[in-house]
CSV table of C-alpha atoms and ligand atoms in Angstrom, one decimal:
chain,number,residue,atom,x,y,z
F,1,UNK,CA,-8.6,17.8,-25.9
F,2,UNK,CA,-11.7,17.7,-23.7
F,3,UNK,CA,-13.5,14.7,-22.2
F,4,UNK,CA,-17.0,14.8,-20.7
F,5,UNK,CA,-18.1,12.2,-18.2
F,6,UNK,CA,-21.9,12.4,-18.1
F,7,UNK,CA,-24.5,11.6,-15.4
F,8,UNK,CA,-22.3,9.5,-13.1
F,9,UNK,CA,-22.8,9.2,-9.3
F,10,UNK,CA,-19.7,11.1,-8.0
F,11,UNK,CA,-18.4,9.9,-4.7
F,12,UNK,CA,-15.7,11.7,-2.8
F,13,UNK,CA,-14.6,11.3,0.9
F,14,UNK,CA,-17.4,13.7,1.8
F,15,UNK,CA,-19.9,14.0,-1.1
F,16,UNK,CA,-22.3,11.8,-3.1
F,17,UNK,CA,-24.2,13.4,-6.0
F,18,UNK,CA,-25.0,13.0,-9.7
F,19,UNK,CA,-23.3,15.4,-12.1
F,20,UNK,CA,-21.1,15.7,-15.2
F,21,UNK,CA,-17.3,16.1,-15.1
F,22,UNK,CA,-15.5,18.1,-17.8
F,23,UNK,CA,-11.8,17.4,-18.3
F,24,UNK,CA,-9.4,19.6,-20.3
F,25,UNK,CA,-6.0,18.0,-20.9
F,26,UNK,CA,-4.9,16.4,-17.6
F,27,UNK,CA,-7.1,18.4,-15.2
F,28,UNK,CA,-10.8,18.5,-14.1
F,29,UNK,CA,-12.0,21.9,-15.2
F,30,UNK,CA,-15.7,21.8,-14.4
F,31,UNK,CA,-18.3,19.8,-12.4
F,32,UNK,CA,-22.0,20.4,-12.8
F,33,UNK,CA,-25.4,19.4,-14.2
F,34,UNK,CA,-25.8,19.3,-18.0
F,35,UNK,CA,-22.4,20.7,-18.8
F,36,UNK,CA,-22.0,21.8,-22.5
F,37,UNK,CA,-21.7,18.9,-24.8
F,38,UNK,CA,-18.9,19.9,-27.2
F,39,UNK,CA,-16.1,17.6,-25.8
F,40,UNK,CA,-14.3,15.4,-28.3
F,41,UNK,CA,-14.8,12.3,-26.0
F,42,UNK,CA,-18.1,11.7,-24.1
F,43,UNK,CA,-18.4,8.9,-21.6
F,44,UNK,CA,-21.9,8.0,-20.4
F,45,UNK,CA,-21.6,7.0,-16.7
F,46,UNK,CA,-25.3,6.7,-16.0
F,47,UNK,CA,-25.9,4.1,-13.3
F,48,UNK,CA,-22.2,4.0,-12.5
F,49,UNK,CA,-20.1,5.2,-9.6
F,50,UNK,CA,-17.5,7.8,-10.4
F,51,UNK,CA,-14.6,7.7,-7.9
F,52,UNK,CA,-11.2,9.3,-7.5
F,53,UNK,CA,-8.4,7.1,-8.8
F,54,UNK,CA,-7.1,4.8,-6.1
F,55,UNK,CA,-3.9,5.6,-4.2
F,56,UNK,CA,-1.9,2.6,-2.9
F,57,UNK,CA,0.9,3.9,-0.8
F,58,UNK,CA,2.5,0.5,-0.1
F,59,UNK,CA,3.9,-1.5,-3.0
F,60,UNK,CA,7.2,-3.2,-3.8
F,61,UNK,CA,7.9,-3.3,-7.6
F,62,UNK,CA,11.1,-5.0,-8.9
F,63,UNK,CA,12.5,-5.0,-5.4
F,64,UNK,CA,15.6,-6.9,-4.4
F,65,UNK,CA,14.5,-9.0,-1.4
F,66,UNK,CA,15.4,-12.3,0.3
F,67,UNK,CA,17.8,-13.3,-2.5
F,68,UNK,CA,15.4,-12.5,-5.4
F,69,UNK,CA,13.3,-9.7,-6.9
F,70,UNK,CA,9.6,-9.1,-6.6
F,71,UNK,CA,8.1,-10.2,-9.9
F,72,UNK,CA,6.2,-7.2,-11.0
F,73,UNK,CA,8.2,-4.5,-12.8
F,74,UNK,CA,7.2,-0.9,-12.9
F,75,UNK,CA,5.5,-1.6,-16.2
F,76,UNK,CA,3.5,-4.7,-15.2
F,77,UNK,CA,2.8,-3.6,-11.7
F,78,UNK,CA,1.5,-0.1,-12.4
F,79,UNK,CA,-0.5,-1.4,-15.4
F,80,UNK,CA,-2.2,-4.1,-13.2
F,81,UNK,CA,-2.9,-1.4,-10.6
F,82,UNK,CA,-4.7,0.6,-13.3
F,83,UNK,CA,-6.8,-2.4,-14.3
F,84,UNK,CA,-8.0,-2.5,-10.7
F,85,UNK,CA,-8.6,1.3,-10.4
F,86,UNK,CA,-5.4,2.4,-8.7
F,87,UNK,CA,-3.9,5.3,-10.5
F,88,UNK,CA,-1.0,6.2,-8.2
F,89,UNK,CA,1.3,4.0,-6.2
F,90,UNK,CA,4.1,4.7,-3.7
F,91,UNK,CA,7.0,2.3,-3.9
F,92,UNK,CA,9.9,1.9,-1.4
F,93,UNK,CA,13.5,2.7,-2.3
F,94,UNK,CA,15.8,0.6,-0.1
F,95,UNK,CA,19.1,2.1,1.0
F,96,UNK,CA,21.8,-0.6,0.9
F,97,UNK,CA,23.6,-0.7,4.2
F,98,UNK,CA,26.9,1.2,3.8
F,99,UNK,CA,25.7,3.2,0.8
F,100,UNK,CA,24.0,6.5,0.5
F,101,UNK,CA,20.3,7.4,0.1
F,102,UNK,CA,21.1,9.2,-3.2
F,103,UNK,CA,22.8,6.1,-4.6
F,104,UNK,CA,19.6,4.1,-3.8
F,105,UNK,CA,17.5,6.8,-5.4
F,106,UNK,CA,19.5,6.6,-8.6
F,107,UNK,CA,19.1,2.9,-8.7
F,108,UNK,CA,15.3,3.1,-8.2
F,109,UNK,CA,15.0,5.9,-10.8
F,110,UNK,CA,16.8,3.5,-13.2
F,111,UNK,CA,14.1,0.9,-12.6
F,112,UNK,CA,11.1,3.2,-12.8
F,113,UNK,CA,11.9,6.0,-15.3
F,114,UNK,CA,10.3,5.4,-18.6
F,115,UNK,CA,8.8,2.1,-17.4
F,116,UNK,CA,5.8,3.1,-15.3
F,117,UNK,CA,2.3,3.0,-16.9
F,118,UNK,CA,0.6,4.6,-14.0
F,119,UNK,CA,1.7,7.4,-11.7
F,120,UNK,CA,4.1,6.7,-8.9
F,121,UNK,CA,6.1,8.2,-6.0
F,122,UNK,CA,8.7,6.9,-3.6
F,123,UNK,CA,9.2,6.4,0.1
F,124,UNK,CA,12.9,6.3,1.1
F,125,UNK,CA,13.7,3.3,3.4
F,126,UNK,CA,16.6,4.2,5.7
F,127,UNK,CA,18.5,1.0,6.6
F,128,UNK,CA,21.7,2.6,7.8
F,129,UNK,CA,21.3,5.9,9.7
F,130,UNK,CA,24.7,7.6,10.3
F,131,UNK,CA,26.3,11.0,10.0
F,132,UNK,CA,26.4,10.8,6.2
F,133,UNK,CA,22.8,9.7,5.8
F,134,UNK,CA,21.7,12.5,8.2
F,135,UNK,CA,23.2,15.1,5.8
F,136,UNK,CA,21.0,13.7,3.0
F,137,UNK,CA,17.6,14.0,4.6
F,138,UNK,CA,17.0,17.7,3.8
F,139,UNK,CA,17.7,17.3,0.1
F,140,UNK,CA,15.7,14.1,-0.2
F,141,UNK,CA,12.7,16.0,1.2
F,142,UNK,CA,13.2,19.5,-0.3
F,143,UNK,CA,14.8,18.7,-3.7
F,144,UNK,CA,13.5,15.2,-4.5
F,145,UNK,CA,10.0,15.6,-3.1
F,146,UNK,CA,10.3,12.3,-1.1
F,147,UNK,CA,8.9,13.3,2.3
F,148,UNK,CA,8.4,9.9,4.0
F,149,UNK,CA,11.1,7.7,5.4
F,150,UNK,CA,10.6,4.0,5.9
F,151,UNK,CA,12.2,2.1,8.8
F,152,UNK,CA,12.2,-1.6,9.6
F,153,UNK,CA,12.2,-2.8,13.2
F,154,UNK,CA,12.7,-6.4,11.8
F,155,UNK,CA,14.7,-8.2,9.1
F,156,UNK,CA,17.9,-7.9,11.1
F,157,UNK,CA,21.1,-7.9,9.1
F,158,UNK,CA,19.4,-6.6,6.0
F,159,UNK,CA,16.9,-3.8,6.7
F,160,UNK,CA,16.5,-3.4,10.5
F,161,UNK,CA,17.7,-0.3,12.4
F,162,UNK,CA,18.0,-0.1,16.1
F,163,UNK,CA,16.2,2.4,18.4
F,164,UNK,CA,19.2,4.6,18.6
F,165,UNK,CA,19.2,5.1,14.8
F,166,UNK,CA,15.4,5.4,14.9
F,167,UNK,CA,15.4,8.3,17.3
F,168,UNK,CA,18.2,10.0,15.5
F,169,UNK,CA,16.4,9.7,12.2
F,170,UNK,CA,13.1,10.9,13.8
F,171,UNK,CA,14.8,14.1,15.0
F,172,UNK,CA,16.3,14.9,11.6
F,173,UNK,CA,13.1,14.0,9.6
F,174,UNK,CA,11.0,16.1,12.0
F,175,UNK,CA,13.3,19.1,11.5
F,176,UNK,CA,12.7,19.1,7.8
F,177,UNK,CA,9.0,18.4,7.7
F,178,UNK,CA,9.0,14.7,6.9
F,179,UNK,CA,7.4,11.6,8.3
F,180,UNK,CA,8.6,8.2,9.5
F,181,UNK,CA,6.8,5.0,8.2
F,182,UNK,CA,7.5,1.9,10.1
F,183,UNK,CA,7.4,-1.9,9.8
F,184,UNK,CA,6.7,-2.4,13.4
F,185,UNK,CA,7.5,-5.9,14.5
F,186,UNK,CA,10.2,-7.0,17.0
F,187,UNK,CA,12.9,-8.4,14.8
F,188,UNK,CA,14.9,-10.0,17.7
F,189,UNK,CA,11.9,-11.8,19.1
F,190,UNK,CA,11.0,-13.1,15.7
F,191,UNK,CA,14.5,-14.3,14.8
F,192,UNK,CA,14.6,-16.2,18.1
F,193,UNK,CA,11.3,-18.0,17.3
F,194,UNK,CA,12.4,-18.7,13.8
F,195,UNK,CA,15.6,-20.3,15.2
F,196,UNK,CA,13.7,-22.4,17.7
F,197,UNK,CA,11.3,-23.7,15.0
F,198,UNK,CA,14.1,-24.6,12.7
F,199,UNK,CA,16.0,-26.4,15.4
F,200,UNK,CA,12.9,-28.4,16.2
F,201,UNK,CA,12.5,-29.3,12.5
F,202,UNK,CA,9.3,-27.2,12.1
F,203,UNK,CA,9.9,-26.0,8.6
F,204,UNK,CA,6.5,-25.6,7.0
F,205,UNK,CA,4.9,-22.2,6.2
F,206,UNK,CA,2.7,-22.6,9.3
F,207,UNK,CA,5.8,-21.8,11.3
F,208,UNK,CA,6.3,-18.5,9.6
F,209,UNK,CA,3.0,-17.6,11.2
F,210,UNK,CA,3.9,-19.1,14.5
F,211,UNK,CA,7.2,-17.2,14.5
F,212,UNK,CA,5.5,-13.8,14.4
F,213,UNK,CA,2.8,-13.9,17.2
F,214,UNK,CA,0.7,-10.8,17.9
F,215,UNK,CA,3.0,-9.8,20.8
F,216,UNK,CA,5.9,-9.2,18.4
F,217,UNK,CA,3.8,-6.6,16.6
F,218,UNK,CA,2.2,-5.1,19.7
F,219,UNK,CA,5.5,-4.6,21.4
F,220,UNK,CA,7.2,-2.9,18.4
F,221,UNK,CA,4.1,-0.7,17.8
F,222,UNK,CA,4.1,0.5,21.4
F,223,UNK,CA,7.8,1.3,21.2
F,224,UNK,CA,7.5,3.1,17.9
F,225,UNK,CA,4.5,5.2,19.2
F,226,UNK,CA,6.5,6.1,22.3
F,227,UNK,CA,9.6,7.1,20.3
F,228,UNK,CA,7.4,9.2,18.0
F,229,UNK,CA,5.8,10.9,21.0
F,230,UNK,CA,9.2,11.6,22.6
F,231,UNK,CA,10.7,13.1,19.5
F,232,UNK,CA,7.5,14.8,18.2
F,233,UNK,CA,8.0,13.2,14.8
F,234,UNK,CA,5.0,12.4,12.6
F,235,UNK,CA,4.6,8.7,12.3
F,236,UNK,CA,2.7,6.2,10.1
F,237,UNK,CA,2.6,2.4,10.9
F,238,UNK,CA,2.5,0.4,7.7
F,239,UNK,CA,0.6,-2.9,7.4
F,240,UNK,CA,-0.9,-3.0,10.9
F,241,UNK,CA,-2.7,-6.3,11.4
F,242,UNK,CA,-3.9,-6.9,14.9
F,243,UNK,CA,-5.8,-5.8,18.0
F,244,UNK,CA,-2.7,-5.4,20.2
F,245,UNK,CA,-1.0,-3.0,17.8
F,246,UNK,CA,-4.1,-1.0,17.2
F,247,UNK,CA,-4.5,-0.6,21.0
F,248,UNK,CA,-1.1,0.9,21.1
F,249,UNK,CA,-2.3,3.6,18.8
F,250,UNK,CA,-5.7,3.9,20.6
F,251,UNK,CA,-3.8,4.5,23.9
F,252,UNK,CA,-1.6,7.2,22.2
F,253,UNK,CA,-4.8,9.1,21.3
F,254,UNK,CA,-5.5,9.4,25.0
F,255,UNK,CA,-2.5,11.7,25.3
F,256,UNK,CA,-3.6,13.5,22.1
F,257,UNK,CA,-0.9,11.9,20.0
F,258,UNK,CA,-1.6,11.6,16.3
F,259,UNK,CA,-0.3,8.3,14.7
F,260,UNK,CA,-1.4,7.3,11.2
F,261,UNK,CA,-2.2,3.7,10.6
F,262,UNK,CA,-2.4,1.7,7.4
F,263,UNK,CA,-3.7,-1.8,7.2
F,264,UNK,CA,-3.8,-3.9,4.0
F,265,UNK,CA,-6.7,-5.5,2.2
F,266,UNK,CA,-5.5,-9.1,3.1
F,267,UNK,CA,-5.6,-8.4,6.8
F,268,UNK,CA,-9.2,-7.4,6.6
F,269,UNK,CA,-10.5,-10.4,4.6
F,270,UNK,CA,-8.1,-13.3,5.1
F,271,UNK,CA,-7.1,-15.1,8.3
F,272,UNK,CA,-4.5,-17.5,9.5
F,273,UNK,CA,-6.5,-20.6,8.7
F,274,UNK,CA,-4.8,-20.5,5.3
F,275,UNK,CA,-1.5,-21.6,6.9
F,276,UNK,CA,-2.3,-25.3,6.8
F,277,UNK,CA,0.5,-27.7,7.4
F,278,UNK,CA,1.4,-27.9,3.7
F,279,UNK,CA,3.3,-25.7,1.3
F,280,UNK,CA,0.2,-24.1,-0.3
F,281,UNK,CA,0.3,-21.7,2.7
F,282,UNK,CA,3.4,-20.1,1.1
F,283,UNK,CA,1.1,-18.0,-1.1
F,284,UNK,CA,0.3,-16.0,2.0
F,285,UNK,CA,3.7,-16.0,3.6
F,286,UNK,CA,4.0,-12.3,4.3
F,287,UNK,CA,5.2,-10.2,7.2
F,288,UNK,CA,3.4,-9.6,9.5
F,289,UNK,CA,1.4,-12.8,8.8
F,290,UNK,CA,-2.4,-13.0,8.5
F,291,UNK,CA,-4.1,-13.0,11.9
F,292,UNK,CA,-7.3,-14.1,13.5
F,293,UNK,CA,-11.0,-13.3,12.9
F,294,UNK,CA,-11.0,-11.1,16.0
F,295,UNK,CA,-8.3,-9.0,14.5
F,296,UNK,CA,-10.3,-8.6,11.2
F,297,UNK,CA,-13.2,-7.3,13.4
F,298,UNK,CA,-10.8,-4.9,15.2
F,299,UNK,CA,-9.5,-3.5,11.9
F,300,UNK,CA,-12.9,-2.9,10.3
F,301,UNK,CA,-14.0,-1.2,13.5
F,302,UNK,CA,-10.7,0.8,13.5
F,303,UNK,CA,-11.5,2.1,10.1
F,304,UNK,CA,-14.9,3.4,11.2
F,305,UNK,CA,-13.4,4.8,14.4
F,306,UNK,CA,-10.9,6.8,12.3
F,307,UNK,CA,-7.9,5.0,13.9
F,308,UNK,CA,-7.0,3.3,10.6
F,309,UNK,CA,-6.8,5.8,7.8
F,310,UNK,CA,-5.5,3.8,4.9
F,311,UNK,CA,-6.1,0.4,3.2
F,312,UNK,CA,-3.1,-0.4,1.1
F,313,UNK,CA,-1.7,-3.7,-0.3
F,314,UNK,CA,2.0,-4.2,0.5
F,315,UNK,CA,1.9,-5.7,-3.0
F,316,UNK,CA,5.1,-7.8,-3.1
F,317,UNK,CA,4.6,-10.6,-5.6
F,318,UNK,CA,6.7,-13.7,-6.2
F,319,UNK,CA,6.3,-16.4,-8.8
F,320,UNK,CA,5.6,-19.8,-7.4
F,321,UNK,CA,9.1,-20.9,-8.4
F,322,UNK,CA,10.4,-18.1,-6.2
F,323,UNK,CA,8.2,-19.2,-3.3
F,324,UNK,CA,9.7,-22.7,-3.7
F,325,UNK,CA,13.0,-21.3,-2.5
F,326,UNK,CA,11.6,-22.0,0.9
F,327,UNK,CA,10.1,-25.4,0.3
F,328,UNK,CA,12.3,-27.0,2.9
F,329,UNK,CA,12.5,-24.0,5.2
F,330,UNK,CA,9.8,-21.4,5.8
F,331,UNK,CA,12.4,-18.8,6.6
F,332,UNK,CA,13.6,-18.8,3.0
F,333,UNK,CA,10.2,-18.2,1.4
F,334,UNK,CA,10.2,-14.7,-0.1
F,335,UNK,CA,7.8,-12.7,2.0
F,336,UNK,CA,5.0,-11.0,0.2
F,337,UNK,CA,1.7,-11.4,-1.6
F,338,UNK,CA,0.1,-9.9,-4.8
F,339,UNK,CA,-2.9,-7.6,-4.6
F,340,UNK,CA,-2.2,-4.4,-6.4
F,341,UNK,CA,-4.9,-5.1,-9.0
F,342,UNK,CA,-7.5,-6.5,-6.5
F,343,UNK,CA,-7.5,-4.0,-3.7
F,344,UNK,CA,-10.2,-1.6,-4.9
F,345,UNK,CA,-12.6,-4.2,-6.0
F,346,UNK,CA,-12.0,-6.4,-2.9
F,347,UNK,CA,-12.5,-3.5,-0.6
F,348,UNK,CA,-15.7,-2.5,-2.4
F,349,UNK,CA,-17.2,-6.0,-2.5
F,350,UNK,CA,-16.2,-7.1,1.0
F,351,UNK,CA,-16.5,-3.6,2.6
F,352,UNK,CA,-19.2,-1.6,1.0
F,353,UNK,CA,-21.4,-4.3,-0.5
F,354,UNK,CA,-21.3,-6.2,2.9
F,355,UNK,CA,-22.1,-2.9,4.8
F,356,UNK,CA,-18.9,-2.8,6.8
F,357,UNK,CA,-18.0,0.7,5.5
F,358,UNK,CA,-19.9,3.5,3.7
F,359,UNK,CA,-19.1,4.6,0.1
F,360,UNK,CA,-17.5,7.8,1.5
F,361,UNK,CA,-15.3,5.8,3.9
F,362,UNK,CA,-14.4,3.6,1.0
F,363,UNK,CA,-13.0,6.6,-1.0
F,364,UNK,CA,-11.4,8.0,2.1
F,365,UNK,CA,-9.3,4.9,2.9
F,366,UNK,CA,-8.6,3.8,-0.7
F,367,UNK,CA,-7.6,7.1,-2.1
F,368,UNK,CA,-8.1,10.4,-0.2
F,369,UNK,CA,-6.4,9.8,3.1
F,370,UNK,CA,-3.2,8.4,1.5
F,371,UNK,CA,-3.1,11.4,-0.9
F,372,UNK,CA,-3.5,13.8,2.1
F,373,UNK,CA,-1.1,12.0,4.5
F,374,UNK,CA,1.6,11.8,1.8
F,375,UNK,CA,1.4,15.3,0.5
F,376,UNK,CA,-0.3,14.8,-2.9
F,377,UNK,CA,-3.8,16.2,-2.1
F,378,UNK,CA,-5.8,17.7,-3.9
F,379,UNK,CA,-3.8,16.9,-7.0
F,380,UNK,CA,-4.5,13.3,-6.2
F,381,UNK,CA,-7.2,11.6,-4.1
F,382,UNK,CA,-10.4,13.6,-5.0
F,383,UNK,CA,-12.7,14.7,-7.7
F,384,UNK,CA,-12.6,18.5,-7.7
F,385,UNK,CA,-12.0,21.3,-10.1
F,386,UNK,CA,-8.2,21.7,-10.5
F,387,UNK,CA,-7.4,18.1,-9.5
F,388,UNK,CA,-5.7,15.6,-11.8
F,389,UNK,CA,-8.4,13.8,-13.8
F,390,UNK,CA,-7.6,10.4,-12.2
F,391,UNK,CA,-11.0,8.9,-12.3
F,392,UNK,CA,-12.5,5.4,-11.9
F,393,UNK,CA,-15.9,4.5,-13.3
F,394,UNK,CA,-17.2,1.4,-11.5
F,395,UNK,CA,-20.3,-0.7,-12.1
F,396,UNK,CA,-21.4,-1.3,-8.5
F,397,UNK,CA,-23.6,-4.3,-9.5
F,398,UNK,CA,-21.5,-6.3,-11.9
F,399,UNK,CA,-20.4,-9.6,-10.6
F,400,UNK,CA,-17.0,-11.2,-11.5
F,401,UNK,CA,-14.6,-13.8,-10.4
F,402,UNK,CA,-10.9,-13.2,-9.5
F,403,UNK,CA,-8.4,-15.6,-11.1
F,404,UNK,CA,-4.8,-15.9,-12.2
F,405,UNK,CA,-6.2,-16.6,-15.6
F,406,UNK,CA,-7.6,-13.1,-16.0
F,407,UNK,CA,-5.4,-10.9,-13.8
F,408,UNK,CA,-2.6,-8.7,-15.2
F,409,UNK,CA,-0.1,-8.9,-12.4
F,410,UNK,CA,3.1,-10.7,-13.3
F,411,UNK,CA,2.6,-13.6,-10.9
F,412,UNK,CA,1.4,-17.1,-11.6
F,413,UNK,CA,-1.1,-17.6,-8.8
F,414,UNK,CA,-3.8,-15.5,-7.2
F,415,UNK,CA,-4.3,-15.2,-3.4
F,416,UNK,CA,-8.0,-14.9,-4.2
F,417,UNK,CA,-8.6,-17.6,-6.8
F,418,UNK,CA,-12.3,-18.1,-7.4
F,419,UNK,CA,-13.5,-15.2,-5.2
F,420,UNK,CA,-16.8,-13.9,-6.5
F,421,UNK,CA,-17.0,-10.1,-6.2
F,422,UNK,CA,-19.7,-7.5,-6.7
F,423,UNK,CA,-18.6,-4.3,-8.3
F,424,UNK,CA,-16.3,-4.0,-11.3
F,425,UNK,CA,-13.9,-1.3,-12.5
F,426,UNK,CA,-15.0,-0.5,-16.0
F,427,UNK,CA,-13.1,2.6,-17.1
F,428,UNK,CA,-10.1,4.4,-15.6
F,429,UNK,CA,-8.7,7.8,-16.6
F,430,UNK,CA,-5.2,8.8,-15.6
F,431,UNK,CA,-4.6,12.6,-16.0
F,432,UNK,CA,-7.4,12.9,-18.4
F,433,UNK,CA,-6.4,10.0,-20.7
F,434,UNK,CA,-8.5,6.8,-20.9
F,435,UNK,CA,-6.1,4.3,-19.5
F,436,UNK,CA,-8.4,1.3,-19.1
F,437,UNK,CA,-11.6,0.6,-21.0
F,438,UNK,CA,-13.2,-2.5,-22.3
F,439,UNK,CA,-10.8,-4.6,-20.3
F,440,UNK,CA,-7.9,-3.1,-22.4
F,441,UNK,CA,-5.0,-0.8,-21.4
F,442,UNK,CA,-4.8,2.1,-23.8
F,443,UNK,CA,-1.6,3.8,-22.5
F,444,UNK,CA,2.0,2.7,-22.9
F,445,UNK,CA,4.8,2.3,-20.5
F,446,UNK,CA,6.4,5.7,-19.9
F,447,UNK,CA,3.0,7.4,-19.5
F,448,UNK,CA,3.3,7.1,-15.7
F,449,UNK,CA,4.9,10.2,-14.1
F,450,UNK,CA,6.8,10.5,-10.8
F,451,UNK,CA,4.8,12.6,-8.3
F,452,UNK,CA,6.9,14.9,-6.2
F,453,UNK,CA,5.3,15.3,-2.8
F,454,UNK,CA,4.8,18.1,-0.4
F,455,UNK,CA,5.9,18.2,3.2
F,456,UNK,CA,3.5,16.1,5.4
F,457,UNK,CA,0.5,17.5,7.1
F,458,UNK,CA,-0.9,15.9,10.2
F,459,UNK,CA,-4.3,17.3,9.4
F,460,UNK,CA,-6.5,15.0,7.4
V,1,LIG,O1,5.9,-9.7,3.5
V,1,LIG,C1,6.1,-8.5,3.2
V,1,LIG,N1,5.5,-7.6,3.8
V,1,LIG,N2,7.0,-8.2,2.2
V,1,LIG,C2,7.4,-7.0,1.8
V,1,LIG,C3,8.4,-6.3,2.7
V,1,LIG,C4,7.7,-5.7,3.9
V,1,LIG,O2,7.9,-6.1,5.0
V,1,LIG,O3,6.8,-4.8,3.7
V,2,LIG,ZN1,6.9,-4.6,6.0
V,3,LIG,ZN1,6.0,-3.7,2.4
C-alpha cells in the first residue's frame, strides 16, 4: 500500500527543500519533484513542514518510583507522544538491587509488549553492579539490542551506585561497544540538605529546589566526565540543567574528550520562580529541579555551540493525588513532570519561532541526534530513501493553547496550562501508517514495535 505526501517543505538536520515523498509499506522509497500519482493515499502537504518523527530518548512509562508508579502506561504514553509528533521513545528499565538485569528486562517487556502504540526502545539502568551483572552486559548489548546503560549518582538506597561500581561498569560497557547514560547529581550532598531542611521544618516544594543547588550537579558532572575520560567509555549526561554542569563538558572538549549532553524542554523554558512557597510548585518537582534564567541562556547557547545534542523530556508523570503524597514533606513528592506530548511543539514555538534555533537545528536536537547517538540512524531520525516512514506534518503558523482539557497524557494537570503556541502537529505517520490525523489516533495499542539498537557511534 503506497502513500504519497505531496509538495511539503521537507526539513532534515541538514536540508530544507520542497518535494514529494513516496512511501511503500513501512519505508520511504522515493523523494523527488512531481512523483507519479498512483498511490492509494495522497496527502497534500503544501504550506506545511514535513519533519522526521521525533525521538525522545528519556521517558519513564509505568515506572515504579518513590512508592508509586508513573501514571502513563505504554499505551497512553506512546499515544500521547504521537499526538505531539514523537514517534519513537526510549524508556528506562530499572534493575532492582539484588536482582539481575535480565529479570528487569522481562518485567519491562511484560509492561510494554503488546501495549505500545508508538515505537520504543529501552535503556538499562544498572543499580547494582557486581560480578553477576558484569556477565550480563555483553548479551544485553549483543542479543537484546540495548546498548546504553543508565546510572544514577543520586537516589541513595534505591538507584544510586558508587564510583567504584561506576568505573567497573564503564570498563565492561566500553569493552562491548555500549555507552553510559548518567543522572549526574551528588546524592550525598542532596540527602544532607534534604535532612537539614526537614529538621528545620522546611517542608514545602521550594525546599526540593533548595536541596539541589547547582553545585550538586556541577560536582557530579565533573566527576562523571573525569571517570569517562579515565576509562575511555562513551558517556551521555541526561537532563543537564545548568551552567556549571555544561562547563564541565566544555572543559572536557579542551582535552578533545567527547561527552554527549541531553537537556529537557522544561529546563529551556521554565525557571525556578515556579517554586513559590505553596504546594502548587509540586507540579514541577523533578530532579534536577528547574534552574535560573542564566541557565536557560546557557542551554540555548549550548545547543547552538553543539555542546548540547538532544532535547528530551524526562517525561515522568504523576497524578495530582500522587503528588499529594508529599503535601507535608517535599522529599515524598514523586519526582517528575509530564511533557511527552508537548516537547516538539514547545521547542518549535519557543525555539524556532522565537529565533533561538534554526529549523535544521530543531530537527537535529528533537530527532536526528538521538537516533544517531543511540544506534537507530538512519532507520529513525531522518527523511531519506530507505528510512522508516516516521513523518510529522506540521502547520508552522497555526496557533493553539496547551491545556489538561485537551492533552492525551494520563495526568490530571498540565505543566504548561494556558501556554499559547505557534506551530501545530497536524498529521503523523509511523512506519508508513497514518497514526494521527484530524486530532484522532488511527492506530491501536500493539502497533508500536521494540527497536533493537546498534552499538553506539561517537560520530554524529
Ligand atoms: O524527576 C525526575 N527526573 N524523575 C524521573 C527520574 C529521573 O531522575 O530521571
Ligand atoms: Zn534522572
Ligand atoms: Zn529520568
